[in-house]
PDB file of C-alpha atoms and ligand atoms in Angstrom:
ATOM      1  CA  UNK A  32     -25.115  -7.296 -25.585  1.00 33.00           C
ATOM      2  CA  UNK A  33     -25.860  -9.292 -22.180  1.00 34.00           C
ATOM      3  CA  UNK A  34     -25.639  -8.298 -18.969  1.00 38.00           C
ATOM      4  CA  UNK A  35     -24.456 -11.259 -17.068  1.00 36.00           C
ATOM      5  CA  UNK A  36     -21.337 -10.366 -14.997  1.00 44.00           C
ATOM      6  CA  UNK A  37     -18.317 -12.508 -16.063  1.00 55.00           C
ATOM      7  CA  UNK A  38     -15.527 -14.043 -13.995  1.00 68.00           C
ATOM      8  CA  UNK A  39     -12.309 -12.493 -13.426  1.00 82.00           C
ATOM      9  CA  UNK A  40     -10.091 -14.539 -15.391  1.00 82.00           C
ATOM     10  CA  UNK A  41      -7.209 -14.643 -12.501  1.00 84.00           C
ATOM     11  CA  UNK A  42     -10.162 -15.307 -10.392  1.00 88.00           C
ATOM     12  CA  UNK A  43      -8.930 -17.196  -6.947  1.00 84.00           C
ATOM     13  CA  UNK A  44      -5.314 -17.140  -7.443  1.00 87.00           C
ATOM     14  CA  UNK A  45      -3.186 -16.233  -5.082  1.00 90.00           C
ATOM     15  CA  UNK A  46      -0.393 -15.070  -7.174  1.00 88.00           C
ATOM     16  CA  UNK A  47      -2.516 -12.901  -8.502  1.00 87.00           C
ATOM     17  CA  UNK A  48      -3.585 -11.815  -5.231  1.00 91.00           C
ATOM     18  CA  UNK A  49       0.472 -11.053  -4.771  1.00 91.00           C
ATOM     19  CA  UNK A  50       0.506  -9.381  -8.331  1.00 85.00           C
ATOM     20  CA  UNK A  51      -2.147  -6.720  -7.663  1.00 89.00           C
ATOM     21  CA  UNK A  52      -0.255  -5.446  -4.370  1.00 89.00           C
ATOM     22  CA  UNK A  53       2.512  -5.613  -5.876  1.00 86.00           C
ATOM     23  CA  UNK A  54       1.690  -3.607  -9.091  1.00 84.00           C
ATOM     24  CA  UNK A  55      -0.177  -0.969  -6.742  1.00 87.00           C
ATOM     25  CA  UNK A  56       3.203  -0.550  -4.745  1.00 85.00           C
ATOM     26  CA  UNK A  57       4.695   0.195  -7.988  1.00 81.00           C
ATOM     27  CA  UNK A  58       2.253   2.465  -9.029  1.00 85.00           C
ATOM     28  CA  UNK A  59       1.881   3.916  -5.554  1.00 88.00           C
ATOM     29  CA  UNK A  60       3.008   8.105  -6.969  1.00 89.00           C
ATOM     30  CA  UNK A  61       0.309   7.683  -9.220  1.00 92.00           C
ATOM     31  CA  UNK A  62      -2.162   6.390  -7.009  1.00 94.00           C
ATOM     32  CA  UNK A  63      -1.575   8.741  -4.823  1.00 95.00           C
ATOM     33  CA  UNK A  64      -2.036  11.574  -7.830  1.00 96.00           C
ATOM     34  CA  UNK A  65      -5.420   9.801  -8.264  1.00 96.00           C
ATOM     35  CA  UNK A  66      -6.589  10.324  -4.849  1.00 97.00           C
ATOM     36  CA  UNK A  67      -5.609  13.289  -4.915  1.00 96.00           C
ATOM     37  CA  UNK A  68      -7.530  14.782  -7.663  1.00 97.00           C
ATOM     38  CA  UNK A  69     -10.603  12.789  -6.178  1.00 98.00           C
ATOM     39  CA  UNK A  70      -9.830  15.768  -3.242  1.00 96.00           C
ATOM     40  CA  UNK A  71     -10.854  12.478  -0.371  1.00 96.00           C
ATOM     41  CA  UNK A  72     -11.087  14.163   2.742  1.00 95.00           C
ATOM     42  CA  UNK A  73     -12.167  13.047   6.566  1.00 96.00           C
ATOM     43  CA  UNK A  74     -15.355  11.317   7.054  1.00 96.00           C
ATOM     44  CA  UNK A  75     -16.248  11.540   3.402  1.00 98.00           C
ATOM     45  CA  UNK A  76     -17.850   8.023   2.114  1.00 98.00           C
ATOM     46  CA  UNK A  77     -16.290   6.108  -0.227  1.00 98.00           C
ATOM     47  CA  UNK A  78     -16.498   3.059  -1.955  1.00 98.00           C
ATOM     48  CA  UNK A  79     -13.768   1.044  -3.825  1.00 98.00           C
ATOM     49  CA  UNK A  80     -15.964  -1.198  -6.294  1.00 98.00           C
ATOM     50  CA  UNK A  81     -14.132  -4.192  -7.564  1.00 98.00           C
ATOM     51  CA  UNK A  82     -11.648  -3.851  -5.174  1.00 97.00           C
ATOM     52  CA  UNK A  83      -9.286  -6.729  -5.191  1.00 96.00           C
ATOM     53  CA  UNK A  84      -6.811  -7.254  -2.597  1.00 96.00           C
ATOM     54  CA  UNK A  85      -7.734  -3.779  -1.176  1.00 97.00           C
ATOM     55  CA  UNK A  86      -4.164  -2.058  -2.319  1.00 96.00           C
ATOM     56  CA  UNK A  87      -6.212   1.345  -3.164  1.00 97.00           C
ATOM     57  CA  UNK A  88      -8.906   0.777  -0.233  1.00 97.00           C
ATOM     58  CA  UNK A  89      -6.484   0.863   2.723  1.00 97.00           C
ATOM     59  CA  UNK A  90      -4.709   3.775   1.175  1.00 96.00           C
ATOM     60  CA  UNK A  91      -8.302   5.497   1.175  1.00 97.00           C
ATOM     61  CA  UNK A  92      -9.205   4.679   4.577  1.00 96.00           C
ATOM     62  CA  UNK A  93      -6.330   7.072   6.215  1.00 91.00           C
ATOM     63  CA  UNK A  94      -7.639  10.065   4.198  1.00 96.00           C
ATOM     64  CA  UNK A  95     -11.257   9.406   5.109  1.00 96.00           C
ATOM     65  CA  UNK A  96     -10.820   8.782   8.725  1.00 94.00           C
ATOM     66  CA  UNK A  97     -12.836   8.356  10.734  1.00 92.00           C
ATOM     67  CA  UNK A  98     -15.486   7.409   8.390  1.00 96.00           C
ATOM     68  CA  UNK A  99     -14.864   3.922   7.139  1.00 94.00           C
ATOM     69  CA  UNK A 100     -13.899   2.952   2.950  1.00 98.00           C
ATOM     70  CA  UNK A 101     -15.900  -0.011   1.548  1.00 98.00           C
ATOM     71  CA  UNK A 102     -14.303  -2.010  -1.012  1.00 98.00           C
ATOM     72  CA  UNK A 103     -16.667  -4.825  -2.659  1.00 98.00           C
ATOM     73  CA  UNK A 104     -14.696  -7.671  -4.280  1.00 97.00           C
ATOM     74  CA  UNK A 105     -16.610 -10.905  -6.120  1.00 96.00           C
ATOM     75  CA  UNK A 106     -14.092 -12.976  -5.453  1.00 95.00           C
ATOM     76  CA  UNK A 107     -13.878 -14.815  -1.799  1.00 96.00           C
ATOM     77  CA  UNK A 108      -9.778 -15.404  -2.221  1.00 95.00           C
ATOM     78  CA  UNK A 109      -9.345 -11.168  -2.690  1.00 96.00           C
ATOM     79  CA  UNK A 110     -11.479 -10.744  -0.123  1.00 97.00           C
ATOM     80  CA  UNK A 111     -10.229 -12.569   2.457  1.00 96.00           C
ATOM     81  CA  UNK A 112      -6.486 -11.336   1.268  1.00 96.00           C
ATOM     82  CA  UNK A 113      -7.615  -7.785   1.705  1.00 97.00           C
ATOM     83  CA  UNK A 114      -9.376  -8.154   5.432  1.00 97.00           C
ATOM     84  CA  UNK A 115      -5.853 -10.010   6.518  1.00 97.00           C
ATOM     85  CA  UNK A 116      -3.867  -6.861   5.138  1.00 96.00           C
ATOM     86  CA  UNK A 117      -6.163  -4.384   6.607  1.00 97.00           C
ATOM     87  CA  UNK A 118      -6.261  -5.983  10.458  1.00 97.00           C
ATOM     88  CA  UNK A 119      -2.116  -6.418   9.863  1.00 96.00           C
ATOM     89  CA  UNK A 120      -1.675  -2.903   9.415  1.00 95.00           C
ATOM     90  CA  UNK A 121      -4.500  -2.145  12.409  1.00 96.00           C
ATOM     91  CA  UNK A 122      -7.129  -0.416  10.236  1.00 96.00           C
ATOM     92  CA  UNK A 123     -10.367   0.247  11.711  1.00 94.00           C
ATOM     93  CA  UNK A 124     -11.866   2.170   9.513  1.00 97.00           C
ATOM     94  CA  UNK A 125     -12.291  -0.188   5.839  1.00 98.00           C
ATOM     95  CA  UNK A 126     -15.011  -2.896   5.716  1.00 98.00           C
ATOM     96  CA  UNK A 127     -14.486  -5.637   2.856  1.00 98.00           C
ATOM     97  CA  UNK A 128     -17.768  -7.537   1.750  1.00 98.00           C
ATOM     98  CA  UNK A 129     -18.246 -10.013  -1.132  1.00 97.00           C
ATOM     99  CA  UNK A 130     -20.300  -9.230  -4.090  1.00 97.00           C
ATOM    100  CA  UNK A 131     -21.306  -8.372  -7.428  1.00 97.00           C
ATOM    101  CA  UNK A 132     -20.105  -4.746  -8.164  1.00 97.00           C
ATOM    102  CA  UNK A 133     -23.084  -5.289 -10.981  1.00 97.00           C
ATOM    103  CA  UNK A 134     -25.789  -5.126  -8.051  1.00 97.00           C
ATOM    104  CA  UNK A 135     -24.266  -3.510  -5.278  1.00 98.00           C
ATOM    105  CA  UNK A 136     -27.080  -4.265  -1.807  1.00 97.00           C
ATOM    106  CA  UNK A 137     -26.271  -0.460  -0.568  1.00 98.00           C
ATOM    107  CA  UNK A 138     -29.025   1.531  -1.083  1.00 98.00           C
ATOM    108  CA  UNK A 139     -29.366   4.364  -2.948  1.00 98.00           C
ATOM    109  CA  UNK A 140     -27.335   7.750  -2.417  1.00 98.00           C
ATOM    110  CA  UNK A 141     -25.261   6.118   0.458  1.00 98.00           C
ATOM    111  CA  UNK A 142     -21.262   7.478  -0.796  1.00 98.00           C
ATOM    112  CA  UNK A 143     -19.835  10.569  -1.261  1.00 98.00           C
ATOM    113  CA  UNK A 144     -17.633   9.100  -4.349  1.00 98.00           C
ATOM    114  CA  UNK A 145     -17.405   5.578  -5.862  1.00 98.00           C
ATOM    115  CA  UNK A 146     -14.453   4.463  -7.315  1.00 98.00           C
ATOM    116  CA  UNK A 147     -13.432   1.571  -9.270  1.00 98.00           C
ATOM    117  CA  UNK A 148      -9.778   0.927 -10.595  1.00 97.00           C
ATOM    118  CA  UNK A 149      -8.649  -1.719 -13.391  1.00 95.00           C
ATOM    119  CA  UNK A 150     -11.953  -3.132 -13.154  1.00 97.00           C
ATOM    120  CA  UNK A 151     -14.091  -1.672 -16.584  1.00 97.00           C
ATOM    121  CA  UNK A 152     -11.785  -3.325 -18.669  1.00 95.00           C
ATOM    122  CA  UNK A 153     -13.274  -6.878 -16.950  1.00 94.00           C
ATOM    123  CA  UNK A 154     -17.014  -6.520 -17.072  1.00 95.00           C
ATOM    124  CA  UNK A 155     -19.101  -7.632 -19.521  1.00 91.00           C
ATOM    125  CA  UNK A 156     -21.125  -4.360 -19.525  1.00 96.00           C
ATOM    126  CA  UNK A 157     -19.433  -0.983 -18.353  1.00 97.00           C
ATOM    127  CA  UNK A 158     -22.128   1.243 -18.743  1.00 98.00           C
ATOM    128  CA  UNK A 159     -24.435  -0.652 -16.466  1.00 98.00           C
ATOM    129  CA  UNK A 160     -21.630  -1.153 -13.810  1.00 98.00           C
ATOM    130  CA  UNK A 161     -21.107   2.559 -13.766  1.00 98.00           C
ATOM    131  CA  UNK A 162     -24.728   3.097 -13.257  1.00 98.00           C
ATOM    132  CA  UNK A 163     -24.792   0.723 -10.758  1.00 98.00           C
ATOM    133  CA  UNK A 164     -22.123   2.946  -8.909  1.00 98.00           C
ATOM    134  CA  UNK A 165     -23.644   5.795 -10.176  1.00 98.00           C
ATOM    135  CA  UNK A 166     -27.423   4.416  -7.874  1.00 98.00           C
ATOM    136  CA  UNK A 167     -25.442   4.316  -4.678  1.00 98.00           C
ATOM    137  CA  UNK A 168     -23.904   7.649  -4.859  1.00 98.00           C
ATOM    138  CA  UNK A 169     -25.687  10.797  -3.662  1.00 98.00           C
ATOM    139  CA  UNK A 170     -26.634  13.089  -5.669  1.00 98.00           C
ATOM    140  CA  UNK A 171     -23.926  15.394  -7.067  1.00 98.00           C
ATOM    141  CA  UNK A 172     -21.328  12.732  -5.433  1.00 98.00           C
ATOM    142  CA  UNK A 173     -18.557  12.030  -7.462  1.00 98.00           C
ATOM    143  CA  UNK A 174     -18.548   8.739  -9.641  1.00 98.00           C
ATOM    144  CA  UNK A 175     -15.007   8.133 -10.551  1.00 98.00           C
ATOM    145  CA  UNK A 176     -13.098   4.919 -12.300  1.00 98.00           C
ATOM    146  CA  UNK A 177      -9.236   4.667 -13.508  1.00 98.00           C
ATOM    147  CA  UNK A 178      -8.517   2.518 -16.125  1.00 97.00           C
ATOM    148  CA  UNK A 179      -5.315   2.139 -18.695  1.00 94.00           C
ATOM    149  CA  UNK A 180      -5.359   1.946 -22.626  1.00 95.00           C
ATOM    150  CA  UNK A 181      -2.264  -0.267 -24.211  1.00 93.00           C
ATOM    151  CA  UNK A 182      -2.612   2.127 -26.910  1.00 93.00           C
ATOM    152  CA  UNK A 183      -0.757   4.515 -25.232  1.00 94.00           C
ATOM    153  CA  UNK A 184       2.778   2.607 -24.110  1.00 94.00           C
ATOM    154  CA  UNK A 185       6.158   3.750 -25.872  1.00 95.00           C
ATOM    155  CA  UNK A 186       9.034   1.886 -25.265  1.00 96.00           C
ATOM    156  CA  UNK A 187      12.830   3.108 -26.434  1.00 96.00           C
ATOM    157  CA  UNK A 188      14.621   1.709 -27.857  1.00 96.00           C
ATOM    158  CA  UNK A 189      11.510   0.222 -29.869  1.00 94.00           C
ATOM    159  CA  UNK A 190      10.641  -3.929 -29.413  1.00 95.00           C
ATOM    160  CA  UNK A 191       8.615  -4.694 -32.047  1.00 95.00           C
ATOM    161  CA  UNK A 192       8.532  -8.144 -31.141  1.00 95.00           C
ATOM    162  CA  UNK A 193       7.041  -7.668 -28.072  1.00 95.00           C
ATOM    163  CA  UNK A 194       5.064  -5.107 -29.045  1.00 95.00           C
ATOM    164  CA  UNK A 195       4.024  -7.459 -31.659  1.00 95.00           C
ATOM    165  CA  UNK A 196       2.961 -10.337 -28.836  1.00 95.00           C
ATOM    166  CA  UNK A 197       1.428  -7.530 -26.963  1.00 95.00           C
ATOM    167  CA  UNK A 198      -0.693  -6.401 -29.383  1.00 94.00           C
ATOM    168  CA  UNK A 199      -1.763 -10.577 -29.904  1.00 95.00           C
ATOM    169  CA  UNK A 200      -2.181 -10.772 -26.327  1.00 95.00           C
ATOM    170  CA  UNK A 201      -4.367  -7.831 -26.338  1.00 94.00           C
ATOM    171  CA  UNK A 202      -6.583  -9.644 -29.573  1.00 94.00           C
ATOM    172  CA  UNK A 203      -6.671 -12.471 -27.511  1.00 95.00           C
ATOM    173  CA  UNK A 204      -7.662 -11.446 -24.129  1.00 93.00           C
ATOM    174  CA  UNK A 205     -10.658  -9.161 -26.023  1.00 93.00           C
ATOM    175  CA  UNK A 206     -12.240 -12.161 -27.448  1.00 92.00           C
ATOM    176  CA  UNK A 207     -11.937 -13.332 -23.587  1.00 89.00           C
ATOM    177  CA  UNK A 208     -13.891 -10.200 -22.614  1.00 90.00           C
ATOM    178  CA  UNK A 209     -11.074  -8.205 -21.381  1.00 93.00           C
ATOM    179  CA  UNK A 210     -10.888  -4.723 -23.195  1.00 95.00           C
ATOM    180  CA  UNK A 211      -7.566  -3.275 -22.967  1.00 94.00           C
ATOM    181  CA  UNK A 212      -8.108  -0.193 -25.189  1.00 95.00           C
ATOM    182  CA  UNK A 213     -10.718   0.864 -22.320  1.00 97.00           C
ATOM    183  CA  UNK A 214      -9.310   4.494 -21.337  1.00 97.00           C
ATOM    184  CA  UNK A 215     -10.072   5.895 -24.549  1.00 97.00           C
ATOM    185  CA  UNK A 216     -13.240   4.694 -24.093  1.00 98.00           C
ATOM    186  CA  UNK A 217     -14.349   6.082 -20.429  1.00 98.00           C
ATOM    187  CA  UNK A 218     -15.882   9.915 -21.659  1.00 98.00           C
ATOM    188  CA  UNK A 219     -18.173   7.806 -23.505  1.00 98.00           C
ATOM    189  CA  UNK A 220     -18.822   5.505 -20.893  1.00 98.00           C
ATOM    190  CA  UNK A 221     -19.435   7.836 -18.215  1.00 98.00           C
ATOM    191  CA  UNK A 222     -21.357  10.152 -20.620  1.00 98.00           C
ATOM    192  CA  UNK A 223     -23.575   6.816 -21.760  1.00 98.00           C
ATOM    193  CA  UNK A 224     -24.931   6.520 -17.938  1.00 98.00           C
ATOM    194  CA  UNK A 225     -26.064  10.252 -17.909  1.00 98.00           C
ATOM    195  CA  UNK A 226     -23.175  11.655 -14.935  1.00 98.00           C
ATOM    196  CA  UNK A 227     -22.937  15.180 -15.333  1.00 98.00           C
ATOM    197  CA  UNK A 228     -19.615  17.544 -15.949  1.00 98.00           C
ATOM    198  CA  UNK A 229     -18.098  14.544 -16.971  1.00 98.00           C
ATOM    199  CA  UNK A 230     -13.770  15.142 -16.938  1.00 98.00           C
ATOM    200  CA  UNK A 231     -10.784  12.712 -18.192  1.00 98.00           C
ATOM    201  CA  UNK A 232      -7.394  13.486 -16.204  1.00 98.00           C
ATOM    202  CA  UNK A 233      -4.537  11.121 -18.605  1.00 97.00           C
ATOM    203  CA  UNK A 234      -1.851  10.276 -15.759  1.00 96.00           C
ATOM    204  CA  UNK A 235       1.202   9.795 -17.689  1.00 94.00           C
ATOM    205  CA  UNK A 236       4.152   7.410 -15.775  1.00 91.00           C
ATOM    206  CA  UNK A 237       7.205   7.046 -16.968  1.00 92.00           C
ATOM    207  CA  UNK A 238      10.941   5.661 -16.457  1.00 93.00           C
ATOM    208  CA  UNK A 239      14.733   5.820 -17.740  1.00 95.00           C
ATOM    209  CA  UNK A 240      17.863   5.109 -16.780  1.00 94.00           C
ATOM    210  CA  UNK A 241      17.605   7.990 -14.254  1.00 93.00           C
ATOM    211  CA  UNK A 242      14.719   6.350 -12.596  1.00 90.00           C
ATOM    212  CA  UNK A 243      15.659   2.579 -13.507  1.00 90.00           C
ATOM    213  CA  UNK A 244      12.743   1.683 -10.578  1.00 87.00           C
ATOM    214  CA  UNK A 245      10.008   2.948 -12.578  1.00 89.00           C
ATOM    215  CA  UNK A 246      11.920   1.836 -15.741  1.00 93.00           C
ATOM    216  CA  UNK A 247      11.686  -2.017 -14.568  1.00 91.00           C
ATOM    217  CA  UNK A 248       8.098  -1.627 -13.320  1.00 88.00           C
ATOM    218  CA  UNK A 249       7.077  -0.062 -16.583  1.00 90.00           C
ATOM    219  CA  UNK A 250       8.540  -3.225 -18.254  1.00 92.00           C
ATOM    220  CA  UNK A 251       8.152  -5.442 -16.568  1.00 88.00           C
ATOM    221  CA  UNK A 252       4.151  -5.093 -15.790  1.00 87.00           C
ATOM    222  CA  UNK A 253       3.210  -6.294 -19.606  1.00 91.00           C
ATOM    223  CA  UNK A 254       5.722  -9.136 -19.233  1.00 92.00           C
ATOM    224  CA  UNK A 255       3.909 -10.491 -16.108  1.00 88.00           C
ATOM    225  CA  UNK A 256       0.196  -9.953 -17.327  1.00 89.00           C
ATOM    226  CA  UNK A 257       1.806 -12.192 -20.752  1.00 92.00           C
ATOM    227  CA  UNK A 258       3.341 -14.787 -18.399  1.00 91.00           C
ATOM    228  CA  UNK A 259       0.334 -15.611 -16.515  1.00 88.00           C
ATOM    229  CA  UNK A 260      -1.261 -16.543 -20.023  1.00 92.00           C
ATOM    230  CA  UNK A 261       1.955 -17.715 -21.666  1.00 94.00           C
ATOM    231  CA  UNK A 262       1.111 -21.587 -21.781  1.00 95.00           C
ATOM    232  CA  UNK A 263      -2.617 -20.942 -23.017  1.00 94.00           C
ATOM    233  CA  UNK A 264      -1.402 -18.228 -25.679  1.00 96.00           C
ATOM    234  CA  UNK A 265       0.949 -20.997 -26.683  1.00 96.00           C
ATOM    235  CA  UNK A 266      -1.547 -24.052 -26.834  1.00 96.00           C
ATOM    236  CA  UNK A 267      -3.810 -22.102 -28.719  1.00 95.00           C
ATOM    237  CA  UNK A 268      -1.374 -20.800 -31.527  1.00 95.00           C
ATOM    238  CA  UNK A 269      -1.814 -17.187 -30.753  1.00 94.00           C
ATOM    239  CA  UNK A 270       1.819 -17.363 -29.820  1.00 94.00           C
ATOM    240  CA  UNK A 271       4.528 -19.784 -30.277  1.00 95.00           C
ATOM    241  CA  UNK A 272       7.334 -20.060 -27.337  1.00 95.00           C
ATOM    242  CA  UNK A 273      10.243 -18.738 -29.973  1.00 95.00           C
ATOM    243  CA  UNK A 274       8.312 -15.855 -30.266  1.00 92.00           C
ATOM    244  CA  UNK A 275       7.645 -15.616 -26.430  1.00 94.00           C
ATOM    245  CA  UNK A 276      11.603 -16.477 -25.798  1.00 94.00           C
ATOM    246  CA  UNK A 277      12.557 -13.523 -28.772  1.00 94.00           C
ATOM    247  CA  UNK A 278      10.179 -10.853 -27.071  1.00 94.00           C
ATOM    248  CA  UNK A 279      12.181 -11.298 -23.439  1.00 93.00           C
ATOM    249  CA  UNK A 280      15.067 -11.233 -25.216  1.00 93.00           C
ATOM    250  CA  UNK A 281      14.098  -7.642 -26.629  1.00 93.00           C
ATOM    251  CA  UNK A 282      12.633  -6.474 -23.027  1.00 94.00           C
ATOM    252  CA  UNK A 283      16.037  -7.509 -21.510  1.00 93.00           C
ATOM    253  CA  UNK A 284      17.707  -5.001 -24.060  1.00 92.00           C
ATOM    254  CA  UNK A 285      15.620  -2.317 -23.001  1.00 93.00           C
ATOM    255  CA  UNK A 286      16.342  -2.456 -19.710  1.00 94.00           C
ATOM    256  CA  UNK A 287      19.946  -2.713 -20.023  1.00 94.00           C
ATOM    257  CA  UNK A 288      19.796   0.172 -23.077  1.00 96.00           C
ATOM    258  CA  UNK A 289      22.316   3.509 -21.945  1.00 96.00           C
ATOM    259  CA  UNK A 290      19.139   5.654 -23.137  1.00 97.00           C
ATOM    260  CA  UNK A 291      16.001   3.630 -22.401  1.00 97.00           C
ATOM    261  CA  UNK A 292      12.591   4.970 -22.218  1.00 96.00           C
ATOM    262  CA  UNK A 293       9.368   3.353 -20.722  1.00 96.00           C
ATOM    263  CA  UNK A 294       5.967   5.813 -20.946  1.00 95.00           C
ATOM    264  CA  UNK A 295       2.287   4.566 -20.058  1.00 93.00           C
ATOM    265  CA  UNK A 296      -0.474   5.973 -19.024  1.00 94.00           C
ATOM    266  CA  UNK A 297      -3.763   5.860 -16.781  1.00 95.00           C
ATOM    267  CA  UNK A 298      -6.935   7.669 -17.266  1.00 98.00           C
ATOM    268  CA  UNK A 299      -8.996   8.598 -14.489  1.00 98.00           C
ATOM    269  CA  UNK A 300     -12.686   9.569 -15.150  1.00 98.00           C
ATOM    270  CA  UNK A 301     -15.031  11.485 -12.656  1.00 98.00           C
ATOM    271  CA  UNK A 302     -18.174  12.586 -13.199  1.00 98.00           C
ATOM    272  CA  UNK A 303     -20.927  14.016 -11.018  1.00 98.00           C
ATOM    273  CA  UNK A 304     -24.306  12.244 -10.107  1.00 98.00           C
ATOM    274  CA  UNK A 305     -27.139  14.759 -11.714  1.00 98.00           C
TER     275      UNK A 305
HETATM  276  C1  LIG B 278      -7.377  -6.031 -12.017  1.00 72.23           C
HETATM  277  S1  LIG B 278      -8.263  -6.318 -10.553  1.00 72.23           S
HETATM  278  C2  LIG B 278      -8.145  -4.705  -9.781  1.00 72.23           C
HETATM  279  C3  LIG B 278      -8.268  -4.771  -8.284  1.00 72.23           C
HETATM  280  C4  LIG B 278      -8.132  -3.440  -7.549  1.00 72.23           C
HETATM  281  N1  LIG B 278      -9.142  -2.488  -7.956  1.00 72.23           N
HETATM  282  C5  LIG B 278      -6.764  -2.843  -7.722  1.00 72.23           C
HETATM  283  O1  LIG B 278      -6.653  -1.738  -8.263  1.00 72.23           O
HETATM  284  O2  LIG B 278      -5.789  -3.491  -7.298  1.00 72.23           O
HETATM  285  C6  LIG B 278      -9.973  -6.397 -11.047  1.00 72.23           C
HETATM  286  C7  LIG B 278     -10.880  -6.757  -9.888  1.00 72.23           C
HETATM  287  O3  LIG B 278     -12.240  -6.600 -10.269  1.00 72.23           O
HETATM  288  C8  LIG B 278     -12.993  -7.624  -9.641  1.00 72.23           C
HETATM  289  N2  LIG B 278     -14.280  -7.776 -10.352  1.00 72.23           N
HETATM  290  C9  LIG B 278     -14.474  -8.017 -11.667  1.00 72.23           C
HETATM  291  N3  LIG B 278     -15.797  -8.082 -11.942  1.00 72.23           N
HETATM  292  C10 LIG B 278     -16.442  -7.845 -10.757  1.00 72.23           C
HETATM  293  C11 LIG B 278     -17.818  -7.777 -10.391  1.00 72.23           C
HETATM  294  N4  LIG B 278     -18.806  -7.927 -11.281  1.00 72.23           N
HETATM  295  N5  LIG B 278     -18.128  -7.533  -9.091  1.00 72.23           N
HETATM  296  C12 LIG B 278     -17.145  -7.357  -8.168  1.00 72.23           C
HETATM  297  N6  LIG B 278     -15.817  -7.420  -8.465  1.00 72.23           N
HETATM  298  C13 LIG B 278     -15.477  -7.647  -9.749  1.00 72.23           C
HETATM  299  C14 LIG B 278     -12.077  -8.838  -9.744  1.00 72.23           C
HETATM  300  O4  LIG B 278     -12.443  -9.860  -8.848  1.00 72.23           O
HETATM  301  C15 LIG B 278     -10.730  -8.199  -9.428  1.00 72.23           C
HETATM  302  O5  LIG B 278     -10.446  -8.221  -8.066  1.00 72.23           O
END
C-alpha cells in the first residue's frame, strides 16, 4: 500500500466548509460526550489533527484554558474558515496552521492528547497517520480518534431504497479512498501502531418523533454527504436520478412516519503512548 497522503475530496469548498459546522452543531451532545471521556482539563495540550473548520478545536480550547488547542488542517480554505470563527468568537487560546497531518513539524512528545475526528476514514494510510500522532504525543499521553461505521445506521420504518443507494455510495466512495466501514476497524488500527491499553467507547445517537431535531439530523446527514456526489454518482452509472428521486421520496416518509426511528453511531478510540 503507498503512503502518499490523498486529497480531501470536498477539498476547498466552501459549502463544505458550512457542512462540517453545521454537522458538528448537530452532533454537538455527542461531541461533548467525546470530550468528555478524553477527561480535557486546563492547560493540558492538545492537538486536533485534521481539523477542518475547527468545530471540535474551539470547543477544546475553553476546557484547556489557558493553554492553547492546535488544530492542523491541509487545506488553506478550512483553515482560513476556522481562524475567522475563532477571532469572531474572541478565542485566544487555539492556533490553526496548515499541513500534512501525515508529517506533523511538532517535535516529538509535545501534547498531552492528539485527537483526530472524521479524518481516518480519508487517508490513504491510517496506521501511519496514527503513528504520526502517536510521535508528537508524550509518553503515556493519550492518542485518541472518533470515527463512524455506516454499518451501524437503522432507520424505521426501513428504506431500502436508500439504504440501497447508500450502500452504492459507500462502494463508490471506497474505490475513491474513502472507507466508511472505518469504526469497526480502529482497535486494530490503534493496536497496529503499538499504543498501549488500547479502549473503543461506541457513542450511540439517536432520534424519534419525541426528539424530531435529532430525528432530521440523523436523516438528513446521509442525504447531504449523497447530494454533494449526486451528479458524479449519476454520470458514472453508479446511480441513476429515478433511483436518487425514489430514495428522497422514502427519507421524506420517515420523517413524517407517527413512529420513526433514526440510530447511528460513533466510535471513539484512545489509546496510551507506551
Ligand atoms: C470530514 S473532515 C473533518 C473535519 C473536522 N475534524 C471535524 O470534525 O469537523 C476531514 C478533514 O481532514 C482533513 N485532512 C484529510 N487528510 C489530511 C491530511 N493528510 N493532513 C491534514 N488534514 C487532512 C481534510 O482537509 C478535512 O478538513
Amino acid at each position: 500500500m503507498s503512503d502518499r497522503s490523498r486529497e480531501y475530496a470536498y477539498a476547498g469548498r466552501l459549502e463544505e466548509a458550512r457542512r462540517l459546522e453545521a454537522q458538528a452543531n448537530a452532533l454537538g451532545t455527542i461531541i461533548e460526550k467525546e470530550l468528555n471521556i478524553l477527561g480535557l482539563k486546563p492547560n493540558m495540550k492538545v492537538l486536533d489533527a485534521g481539523c477542518g473548520t475547527g468545530a471540535v478545536t474551539r470547543r477544546m480550547a475553553s476546557k484547556v484554558f489557558p493553554e492553547k488547542v492546535c488544530g492542523v488542517d491541509i487545506d488553506p480554505l478550512f483553515i482560513d474558515e476556522a481562524k475567522k470563527a475563532a477571532s469572531r468568537e474572541g478565542l485566544t487560546n487555539v492556533q490553526f496552521t496548515l499541513g500534512n497531518i501525515d508529517n506533523l513539524k511538532y517535535e516529538k512528545g509535545r501534547f498531552d492528547l492528539s485527537y483526530c475526528r472524521l479524518v481516518l476514514m480519508h487517508v490513504h494510510n491510517t496506521v501511519k497517520t496514527i503513528s504520526e500522532l502517536k510521535r508528537v504525543t508524550k509518553r503515556r499521553g493519550i492518542v485518541a480518534a472518533s470515527d463512524i461505521d455506516d454499518g451501524a445506521m437503522l432507520w424505521f420504518p426501513q428504506t431500502p431504497r436508500f439504504f440501497n443507494l447508500w450502500s452504492k455510495f459507500g462502494q463508490w466512495a471506497k474505490a475513491r479512498g474513502d472507507d466508511r466501514y472505518i469504526g469497526r476497524q480502529l482497535f486494530s488500527i490503534f493496536s497496529e501502531a503499538d499504543l498501549d491499553s488500547v479502549n473503543i467507547y461506541p457513542i450511540p445517537m439517536y432520534g424519534s418523533q419525541q426528539s424530531p431535531v435529532a430525528l432530521k439530523m440523523l436523516v438528513s446527514v446521509p442525504v447531504q454527504i449523497i447530494e454533494q456526489d449526486k451528479e458524479e454518482l449519476i454520470k458514472e452509472g453508479v446511480i441513476t436520478a429515478k433511483d436518487y428521486r425514489e430514495s428522497l421520496s422514502e427519507v421524506q416518509l420517515v420523517l413524517s412516519h407517527p413512529g420513526a426511528f433514526a440510530m447511528g453511531m460513533t466510535f471513539l478510540a484512545t489509546g496510551e503512548v507506551p
